[in-house]
Amino acid sequence: QVQLVESGGGSVQAGGSLRLSCAASGRTFSSVAMGWFRQAPGKEREFVTAISRSGGSTVYADSMKGRFTISRDNAKNTVYLQMNSLKPEDTAVYYCAAGVGPWYGSRWSRIDLYTYWGQGTQVFVSS
């Protein structure tokens, strides 16, 4: 079992930045790949980014490349999402998720690979 708790959401103007955190407890944090997803009102949950167990490999959705950065600190059992140059279309509830298994690279964009989910944190970007 892995329990995940996101924090760091809030309201920001377009062009601004936010840093989300996801604290994990339970299963050894370094044994799980971590991902961030988001869900806007009326839309399906979509992949944002993922990071391997060691933190050495990452994958991003095309629309987030260059603006968002995922990182993890296995000593602190925490994964981060640094979001820069935010746009109104980035408004959504952001979820972190954990998955068990080897690093599949871009396959970790698949929502069904993730077993554990946080409750989400709201990000609102105003124009």
Tab-separated table of C-alpha atoms in Angstrom:
chain	number	residue	atom	x	y	z
A	1	GLN	CA	0.000	0.000	0.000
A	2	VAL	CA	1.078	3.546	-0.747
A	3	GLN	CA	-0.671	6.611	0.600
A	4	LEU	CA	-0.231	9.808	-1.379
A	5	VAL	CA	-0.997	13.356	-0.325
A	6	GLU	CA	-0.650	16.269	-2.731
A	7	SER	CA	-0.097	19.872	-1.746
A	8	GLY	CA	0.932	23.162	-3.279
A	9	GLY	CA	-2.063	23.896	-5.458
A	10	GLY	CA	-3.649	27.306	-5.593
A	11	SER	CA	-4.460	30.257	-7.803
A	12	VAL	CA	-1.927	31.982	-10.020
A	13	GLN	CA	-1.985	34.394	-12.916
A	14	ALA	CA	-1.032	33.282	-16.406
A	15	GLY	CA	2.721	33.200	-16.790
A	16	GLY	CA	3.226	32.385	-13.141
A	17	SER	CA	4.631	29.308	-11.446
A	18	LEU	CA	3.571	26.748	-8.893
A	19	ARG	CA	5.333	23.813	-7.296
A	20	LEU	CA	3.261	20.816	-6.348
A	21	SER	CA	4.423	18.225	-3.863
A	22	CYS	CA	3.256	14.697	-3.262
A	23	ALA	CA	4.238	13.018	-0.023
A	24	ALA	CA	4.178	9.229	0.052
A	25	SER	CA	3.957	6.800	2.926
A	26	GLY	CA	3.633	3.058	3.221
A	27	ARG	CA	5.505	0.976	0.687
A	28	THR	CA	9.154	1.841	0.075
A	29	PHE	CA	8.980	4.979	-2.021
A	30	SER	CA	11.984	4.101	-4.140
A	31	SER	CA	10.231	0.944	-5.342
A	32	VAL	CA	7.503	2.790	-7.259
A	33	ALA	CA	7.402	4.912	-10.380
A	34	MET	CA	5.567	8.171	-9.862
A	35	GLY	CA	3.363	10.152	-12.174
A	36	TRP	CA	1.309	13.317	-12.305
A	37	PHE	CA	-2.043	13.500	-14.020
A	38	ARG	CA	-4.611	16.267	-14.233
A	39	GLN	CA	-8.317	16.549	-14.806
A	40	ALA	CA	-10.105	19.667	-15.948
A	41	PRO	CA	-13.856	20.100	-15.472
A	42	GLY	CA	-15.793	18.036	-17.961
A	43	LYS	CA	-12.672	16.370	-19.314
A	44	GLU	CA	-10.970	13.039	-18.849
A	45	ARG	CA	-7.965	12.657	-16.630
A	46	GLU	CA	-4.827	13.190	-18.697
A	47	PHE	CA	-1.173	12.347	-18.293
A	48	VAL	CA	1.250	15.104	-17.366
A	49	THR	CA	4.579	13.483	-16.536
A	50	ALA	CA	6.208	10.488	-14.881
A	51	ILE	CA	9.517	9.648	-13.264
A	52	SER	CA	11.317	6.361	-12.708
A	53	ARG	CA	12.019	4.823	-9.333
A	54	SER	CA	15.523	6.232	-9.152
A	55	GLY	CA	14.592	9.568	-10.666
A	56	GLY	CA	16.993	9.023	-13.530
A	57	SER	CA	14.365	8.841	-16.267
A	58	THR	CA	11.358	11.004	-17.002
A	59	VAL	CA	8.643	11.278	-19.607
A	60	TYR	CA	6.362	14.233	-20.381
A	61	ALA	CA	3.211	14.917	-22.294
A	62	ASP	CA	4.091	17.022	-25.324
A	63	SER	CA	2.135	20.062	-24.169
A	64	MET	CA	4.059	20.192	-20.881
A	65	LYS	CA	7.570	19.758	-22.213
A	66	GLY	CA	9.760	22.729	-21.401
A	67	ARG	CA	7.274	24.176	-18.919
A	68	PHE	CA	6.849	21.441	-16.326
A	69	THR	CA	9.556	19.531	-14.479
A	70	ILE	CA	9.108	16.406	-12.386
A	71	SER	CA	11.604	15.418	-9.726
A	72	ARG	CA	11.706	13.184	-6.683
A	73	ASP	CA	13.559	12.984	-3.414
A	74	ASN	CA	13.576	9.387	-2.264
A	75	ALA	CA	15.063	10.370	1.082
A	76	LYS	CA	11.999	12.546	1.726
A	77	ASN	CA	9.480	10.195	0.074
A	78	THR	CA	8.305	13.090	-2.047
A	79	VAL	CA	7.767	13.792	-5.723
A	80	TYR	CA	7.509	17.322	-7.061
A	81	LEU	CA	6.004	19.017	-10.078
A	82	GLN	CA	7.446	22.411	-10.919
A	83	MET	CA	5.101	24.247	-13.259
A	84	ASN	CA	6.282	27.381	-15.040
A	85	SER	CA	4.731	29.648	-17.665
A	86	LEU	CA	1.294	28.527	-16.580
A	87	LYS	CA	-1.643	29.023	-18.915
A	88	PRO	CA	-5.380	29.198	-18.193
A	89	GLU	CA	-5.731	25.818	-19.904
A	90	ASP	CA	-3.532	24.320	-17.187
A	91	THR	CA	-6.407	24.834	-14.755
A	92	ALA	CA	-7.292	21.410	-13.361
A	93	VAL	CA	-7.134	19.134	-10.375
A	94	TYR	CA	-3.663	17.617	-10.307
A	95	TYR	CA	-3.170	14.082	-9.037
A	96	CYS	CA	-0.042	12.179	-8.188
A	97	ALA	CA	0.015	8.436	-8.663
A	98	ALA	CA	2.321	5.520	-7.960
A	99	GLY	CA	2.886	2.424	-10.009
A	100	VAL	CA	4.742	-0.792	-9.369
A	101	GLY	CA	6.926	-2.340	-12.039
A	102	PRO	CA	9.948	-1.708	-14.202
A	103	TRP	CA	10.389	1.566	-16.036
A	104	TYR	CA	8.586	1.349	-19.342
A	105	GLY	CA	9.397	4.861	-20.491
A	106	SER	CA	6.543	6.447	-22.415
A	107	ARG	CA	4.249	3.576	-21.474
A	108	TRP	CA	4.017	5.167	-18.033
A	109	SER	CA	1.649	7.691	-19.585
A	110	ARG	CA	-1.003	4.991	-19.341
A	111	ILE	CA	-3.362	5.610	-16.479
A	112	ASP	CA	-3.969	1.903	-15.947
A	113	LEU	CA	-0.342	1.316	-14.913
A	114	TYR	CA	-0.869	3.267	-11.704
A	115	THR	CA	-2.202	1.528	-8.632
A	116	TYR	CA	-2.201	4.246	-6.007
A	117	TRP	CA	-3.640	7.751	-6.259
A	118	GLY	CA	-3.711	10.885	-4.169
A	119	GLN	CA	-6.814	12.951	-3.558
A	120	GLY	CA	-5.734	15.757	-5.867
A	121	THR	CA	-4.890	19.417	-5.510
A	122	GLN	CA	-6.620	22.228	-7.399
A	123	VAL	CA	-4.667	24.549	-9.670
A	124	PHE	CA	-6.402	27.601	-11.083
A	125	VAL	CA	-4.695	29.827	-13.635
A	126	SER	CA	-6.349	33.143	-14.397
A	127	SER	CA	-5.845	35.087	-17.591
